[in-house]
mmCIF file of C-alpha atoms in Angstrom:
data_model
loop_
_atom_site.group_PDB
_atom_site.id
_atom_site.type_symbol
_atom_site.label_atom_id
_atom_site.label_comp_id
_atom_site.label_asym_id
_atom_site.label_seq_id
_atom_site.Cartn_x
_atom_site.Cartn_y
_atom_site.Cartn_z
ATOM 1 C CA MET A 856 82.796 89.218 123.546
ATOM 2 C CA ASN A 857 84.027 92.829 123.614
ATOM 3 C CA GLU A 858 87.365 91.800 122.173
ATOM 4 C CA ILE A 859 89.731 93.128 119.515
ATOM 5 C CA PHE A 860 92.055 90.615 117.872
ATOM 6 C CA HIS A 861 95.568 91.562 116.763
ATOM 7 C CA GLU A 862 95.444 89.712 113.455
ATOM 8 C CA ASP A 863 94.360 89.798 109.838
ATOM 9 C CA CYS A 864 90.571 89.801 109.643
ATOM 10 C CA LEU A 865 90.764 86.793 107.321
ATOM 11 C CA ASP A 866 92.322 84.846 110.201
ATOM 12 C CA THR A 867 89.523 86.009 112.516
ATOM 13 C CA LEU A 868 86.812 85.091 110.037
ATOM 14 C CA THR A 869 88.385 81.755 109.115
ATOM 15 C CA ASN A 870 89.811 80.463 112.387
ATOM 16 C CA ARG A 871 87.612 81.922 115.146
ATOM 17 C CA ASP A 872 84.075 80.875 115.926
ATOM 18 C CA ILE A 873 82.680 84.326 116.612
ATOM 19 C CA LYS A 874 78.992 85.179 116.378
ATOM 20 C CA TYR A 875 77.894 88.692 115.518
ATOM 21 C CA ASP A 876 74.696 90.413 114.446
ATOM 22 C CA TYR A 877 75.921 93.295 112.302
ATOM 23 C CA THR A 878 79.054 94.318 110.420
ATOM 24 C CA CYS A 879 80.189 97.871 109.709
ATOM 25 C CA PHE A 880 83.586 99.137 108.606
ATOM 26 C CA SER A 881 85.691 101.249 106.283
ATOM 27 C CA PRO A 882 88.020 99.084 104.150
ATOM 28 C CA PRO A 883 91.726 99.894 103.837
ATOM 29 C CA ASP A 884 92.722 102.148 100.966
ATOM 30 C CA TYR A 885 95.149 101.060 98.247
ATOM 31 C CA ASP A 886 98.221 102.510 99.946
ATOM 32 C CA GLU A 887 97.457 100.730 103.215
ATOM 33 C CA LEU A 888 97.844 97.460 101.298
ATOM 34 C CA ASN A 889 100.905 98.680 99.338
ATOM 35 C CA LEU A 890 98.843 98.773 96.152
ATOM 36 C CA THR A 891 98.513 101.418 93.437
ATOM 37 C CA PRO A 892 95.164 102.559 92.013
ATOM 38 C CA ILE A 893 94.393 101.462 88.446
ATOM 39 C CA LYS A 894 97.527 99.316 88.137
ATOM 40 C CA ASP A 895 96.508 97.042 91.035
ATOM 41 C CA ASP A 896 92.723 97.336 90.734
ATOM 42 C CA ASN A 897 92.149 93.635 90.114
ATOM 43 C CA GLU A 898 94.224 92.608 93.127
ATOM 44 C CA TYR A 899 92.525 95.208 95.334
ATOM 45 C CA LEU A 900 89.015 94.180 94.287
ATOM 46 C CA ASP A 901 89.743 90.441 94.555
ATOM 47 C CA TRP A 902 91.072 90.970 98.066
ATOM 48 C CA GLN A 903 87.933 92.865 99.094
ATOM 49 C CA LYS A 904 85.653 90.225 97.610
ATOM 50 C CA ASN A 905 87.508 87.487 99.480
ATOM 51 C CA VAL A 906 87.005 89.282 102.812
ATOM 52 C CA TYR A 907 83.377 90.264 102.210
ATOM 53 C CA SER A 908 82.445 86.745 101.142
ATOM 54 C CA LYS A 909 83.352 85.496 104.622
ATOM 55 C CA LEU A 910 81.169 87.978 106.531
ATOM 56 C CA ASN A 911 78.141 86.361 108.130
ATOM 57 C CA PRO A 912 76.166 88.754 110.362
ATOM 58 C CA SER A 913 72.979 87.206 111.756
ATOM 59 C CA ASN A 914 70.875 90.231 110.830
ATOM 60 C CA ASN A 915 72.187 89.970 107.231
ATOM 61 C CA VAL A 916 73.323 93.613 107.016
ATOM 62 C CA VAL A 917 76.795 94.898 106.119
ATOM 63 C CA THR A 918 77.584 98.637 106.155
ATOM 64 C CA ILE A 919 80.646 99.802 104.224
ATOM 65 C CA VAL A 920 82.030 103.356 104.364
ATOM 66 C CA THR A 921 84.110 104.423 101.352
ATOM 67 C CA SER A 922 85.644 107.669 100.119
ATOM 68 C CA LEU A 923 86.194 108.278 96.430
ATOM 69 C CA ARG A 924 89.888 108.503 95.555
ATOM 70 C CA ARG A 925 91.755 110.923 93.298
ATOM 71 C CA PHE A 926 94.662 109.503 91.327
ATOM 72 C CA LYS A 927 96.500 111.095 88.385
ATOM 73 C CA ALA A 928 93.611 113.355 87.370
ATOM 74 C CA ARG A 929 91.148 110.473 87.641
ATOM 75 C CA THR A 930 88.516 109.536 90.190
ATOM 76 C CA ILE A 931 88.508 105.982 91.513
ATOM 77 C CA PRO A 932 84.825 105.111 92.193
ATOM 78 C CA LYS A 933 85.420 102.996 95.273
ATOM 79 C CA ASP A 934 81.750 103.118 96.265
ATOM 80 C CA TYR A 935 80.709 101.623 92.929
ATOM 81 C CA GLN A 936 83.421 98.976 93.191
ATOM 82 C CA VAL A 937 82.018 97.948 96.564
ATOM 83 C CA PHE A 938 78.475 97.932 95.157
ATOM 84 C CA GLU A 939 79.490 95.535 92.380
ATOM 85 C CA ILE A 940 81.313 93.218 94.780
ATOM 86 C CA MET A 941 78.384 93.029 97.176
ATOM 87 C CA GLN A 942 75.926 92.513 94.334
ATOM 88 C CA ASP A 943 78.032 89.601 93.083
ATOM 89 C CA LEU A 944 77.874 88.141 96.603
ATOM 90 C CA GLY A 945 74.069 88.211 96.585
ATOM 91 C CA TYR A 946 73.504 91.399 98.582
ATOM 92 C CA GLU A 947 71.110 94.183 97.672
ATOM 93 C CA LEU A 948 71.713 97.859 98.397
ATOM 94 C CA ILE A 949 69.407 98.899 101.254
ATOM 95 C CA THR A 950 70.450 102.519 101.782
ATOM 96 C CA LYS A 951 73.124 104.922 100.588
ATOM 97 C CA LYS A 952 73.993 107.912 102.765
ATOM 98 C CA VAL A 953 76.483 110.719 102.204
ATOM 99 C CA TRP A 954 78.843 111.671 105.022
ATOM 100 C CA VAL A 955 79.795 115.306 104.422
ATOM 101 C CA LYS A 956 83.178 116.038 105.993
ATOM 102 C CA PRO A 957 84.300 119.557 106.943
ATOM 103 C CA LYS A 958 86.808 120.971 104.461
ATOM 104 C CA ILE A 959 89.045 121.982 107.336
ATOM 105 C CA ASP A 960 90.431 119.490 109.815
ATOM 106 C CA ILE A 961 88.932 120.754 113.091
ATOM 107 C CA ASN A 962 91.826 119.343 115.101
ATOM 108 C CA LEU A 963 94.776 120.681 113.131
ATOM 109 C CA GLY A 964 93.236 123.551 111.174
ATOM 110 C CA GLU A 965 94.365 122.053 107.869
ATOM 111 C CA ARG A 966 92.665 120.720 104.777
ATOM 112 C CA ASN A 967 91.728 117.078 104.602
ATOM 113 C CA ASN A 968 93.738 114.655 102.471
ATOM 114 C CA LEU A 969 93.944 116.062 98.936
ATOM 115 C CA TYR A 970 93.717 112.557 97.473
ATOM 116 C CA ARG A 971 90.217 112.041 98.857
ATOM 117 C CA TYR A 972 86.982 113.908 98.456
ATOM 118 C CA ASP A 973 85.321 115.900 101.244
ATOM 119 C CA TYR A 974 82.562 113.334 101.529
ATOM 120 C CA ALA A 975 82.185 109.585 101.841
ATOM 121 C CA MET A 976 79.493 107.079 100.934
ATOM 122 C CA ILE A 977 77.852 104.957 103.626
ATOM 123 C CA GLN A 978 76.304 101.977 101.870
ATOM 124 C CA SER A 979 74.310 99.332 103.719
ATOM 125 C CA PHE A 980 73.720 96.011 102.005
ATOM 126 C CA GLY A 981 71.375 93.213 102.957
ATOM 127 C CA ARG A 982 70.329 89.760 101.846
ATOM 128 C CA GLY A 983 67.357 87.751 103.016
ATOM 129 C CA LYS A 984 65.467 88.966 106.067
ATOM 130 C CA ILE A 985 67.132 92.010 107.612
ATOM 131 C CA LYS A 986 66.769 94.090 110.782
ATOM 132 C CA SER A 987 66.339 97.852 110.377
ATOM 133 C CA ARG A 988 64.794 99.964 113.137
ATOM 134 C CA GLY A 989 64.171 103.072 111.012
ATOM 135 C CA THR A 990 65.677 105.423 113.573
ATOM 136 C CA LYS A 991 65.230 109.166 113.063
ATOM 137 C CA ARG A 992 68.955 110.004 112.983
ATOM 138 C CA TYR A 993 69.558 107.369 110.317
ATOM 139 C CA ARG A 994 66.786 108.473 107.960
ATOM 140 C CA ALA A 995 68.515 111.679 106.795
ATOM 141 C CA ASP A 996 70.361 111.225 103.492
ATOM 142 C CA ASN A 997 73.230 113.657 104.163
ATOM 143 C CA TRP A 998 75.159 113.412 107.423
ATOM 144 C CA THR A 999 77.469 116.237 108.478
ATOM 145 C CA GLU A 1000 79.903 114.914 111.057
ATOM 146 C CA ASP A 1001 83.223 116.321 112.259
ATOM 147 C CA TYR A 1002 86.288 114.628 110.841
ATOM 148 C CA LYS A 1003 89.644 115.120 112.468
ATOM 149 C CA THR A 1004 93.150 113.785 112.464
ATOM 150 C CA GLU A 1005 94.073 112.525 115.916
ATOM 151 C CA THR A 1006 97.316 111.600 117.640
ATOM 152 C CA PHE A 1007 97.513 108.715 120.106
ATOM 153 C CA ASP A 1008 100.758 107.920 121.911
ATOM 154 C CA GLY A 1009 102.671 109.842 119.268
ATOM 155 C CA VAL A 1010 100.976 108.054 116.354
ATOM 156 C CA ARG A 1011 99.084 110.352 113.995
ATOM 157 C CA TYR A 1012 95.976 108.590 112.732
ATOM 158 C CA THR A 1013 93.730 109.733 109.869
ATOM 159 C CA TYR A 1014 92.006 106.548 108.701
ATOM 160 C CA HIS A 1015 88.892 106.620 110.841
ATOM 161 C CA PHE A 1016 85.344 107.892 111.018
ATOM 162 C CA PRO A 1017 83.670 109.755 113.900
ATOM 163 C CA GLU A 1018 81.892 107.829 116.640
ATOM 164 C CA THR A 1019 78.778 109.959 116.150
ATOM 165 C CA MET A 1020 78.560 108.881 112.513
ATOM 166 C CA ILE A 1021 78.936 105.134 112.971
ATOM 167 C CA SER A 1022 76.621 105.184 115.998
ATOM 168 C CA ARG A 1023 73.789 106.168 113.648
ATOM 169 C CA CYS A 1024 74.309 102.889 111.806
ATOM 170 C CA ILE A 1025 74.616 100.831 114.982
ATOM 171 C CA ASP A 1026 71.420 102.366 116.374
ATOM 172 C CA ASN A 1027 69.505 101.620 113.195
ATOM 173 C CA PHE A 1028 70.608 98.063 112.466
ATOM 174 C CA THR A 1029 70.990 96.575 115.956
ATOM 175 C CA ASP A 1030 69.233 96.307 119.302
ATOM 176 C CA LYS A 1031 70.834 96.643 122.721
ATOM 177 C CA GLY A 1032 72.751 93.493 123.544
ATOM 178 C CA ASP A 1033 73.555 92.744 119.893
ATOM 179 C CA THR A 1034 77.145 92.227 118.761
ATOM 180 C CA VAL A 1035 78.891 94.374 116.117
ATOM 181 C CA TYR A 1036 81.959 93.220 114.169
ATOM 182 C CA ASP A 1037 84.438 95.530 112.429
ATOM 183 C CA PRO A 1038 87.096 93.631 110.435
ATOM 184 C CA PHE A 1039 89.260 96.771 110.061
ATOM 185 C CA ILE A 1040 88.666 98.321 113.444
ATOM 186 C CA GLY A 1041 91.692 100.618 113.486
ATOM 187 C CA ILE A 1042 91.816 102.719 116.653
ATOM 188 C CA GLY A 1043 88.605 101.137 117.924
ATOM 189 C CA THR A 1044 85.949 103.721 117.069
ATOM 190 C CA THR A 1045 83.353 101.080 116.152
ATOM 191 C CA ALA A 1046 84.031 99.250 119.412
ATOM 192 C CA ILE A 1047 83.618 102.436 121.463
ATOM 193 C CA ALA A 1048 80.425 103.412 119.639
ATOM 194 C CA SER A 1049 79.027 99.911 120.168
ATOM 195 C CA TYR A 1050 79.921 99.867 123.870
ATOM 196 C CA ASN A 1051 78.421 103.306 124.445
ATOM 197 C CA LYS A 1052 75.209 102.171 122.754
ATOM 198 C CA GLY A 1053 74.862 99.086 124.928
ATOM 199 C CA ARG A 1054 76.071 96.684 122.253
ATOM 200 C CA LYS A 1055 78.903 94.153 122.331
ATOM 201 C CA TYR A 1056 81.730 94.148 119.813
ATOM 202 C CA TYR A 1057 84.453 92.216 118.053
ATOM 203 C CA GLY A 1058 87.176 93.705 115.898
ATOM 204 C CA SER A 1059 90.312 92.818 113.991
ATOM 205 C CA GLU A 1060 93.400 94.991 113.503
ATOM 206 C CA ILE A 1061 96.584 93.757 111.863
ATOM 207 C CA ASP A 1062 98.863 96.746 112.637
ATOM 208 C CA LYS A 1063 100.388 96.329 116.105
ATOM 209 C CA LYS A 1064 100.747 100.060 116.842
ATOM 210 C CA ILE A 1065 97.155 100.732 115.835
ATOM 211 C CA TYR A 1066 95.920 97.643 117.692
ATOM 212 C CA ASP A 1067 97.647 98.870 120.860
ATOM 213 C CA ILE A 1068 95.806 102.201 120.560
ATOM 214 C CA ALA A 1069 92.454 100.451 120.108
ATOM 215 C CA HIS A 1070 93.117 98.100 123.014
ATOM 216 C CA LYS A 1071 94.117 100.963 125.305
ATOM 217 C CA ARG A 1072 91.098 103.088 124.339
ATOM 218 C CA THR A 1073 88.582 100.298 124.869
ATOM 219 C CA GLU A 1074 90.142 99.132 128.138
ATOM 220 C CA ASN A 1075 90.077 102.721 129.438
ATOM 221 C CA LEU A 1076 86.399 102.944 128.498
ATOM 222 C CA LYS A 1077 85.595 99.710 130.342
ATOM 223 C CA ASN A 1078 87.484 100.925 133.436
ATOM 224 C CA ILE A 1079 85.573 104.205 133.443
ATOM 225 C CA SER A 1080 82.266 102.335 133.148
ATOM 226 C CA ASN A 1081 83.180 99.892 135.919
ATOM 227 C CA ASN A 1082 84.158 102.714 138.254
ATOM 228 C CA ALA A 1083 81.122 104.865 137.516
#
């Protein structure tokens, strides 16, 4: 446990015998998969459904963070797309939270990506018997959390959520000692939040540069904990 795999999450989910209690993640956007909104909608949605169908957390809860997307004067309702996919897979919507992002990037003093809205939807889906602790920080419907672009080893990274935000979800849907899996773990924020909350983690990241950042961040965290 406490491992990030440098591979496609479909390889992790298909070829590795990993056990995990809870899944939370933000799926790649169209451009990260070299796809174009509207024109490639069917391919994008089929790909998501294929991945989500292979998720099997023992507590039967999957949390998915999505931002609506602007494209050619239209809004792509990515949250609703995810809702339909999960419903088709037999999941029910448990909760829907709104992550309100600052309009100004607190790290660079610039506006957030103009192709995305200044908020994101945090949807948690469940099927069968689920675990939910009803924690106080999770119960609020609107979450205001700092969002910032960060640079690691010269790589500027914008596709991530804050540790404080995802830790609310981890606190609510898991107990200490549980294992969290993020199939698109990016720079490792879910892993760090899990570790800091006394949980174990697995993650998958296909991009080697991003994987190296995640690996370095999590190994540094372990070293600090071991030397404390």
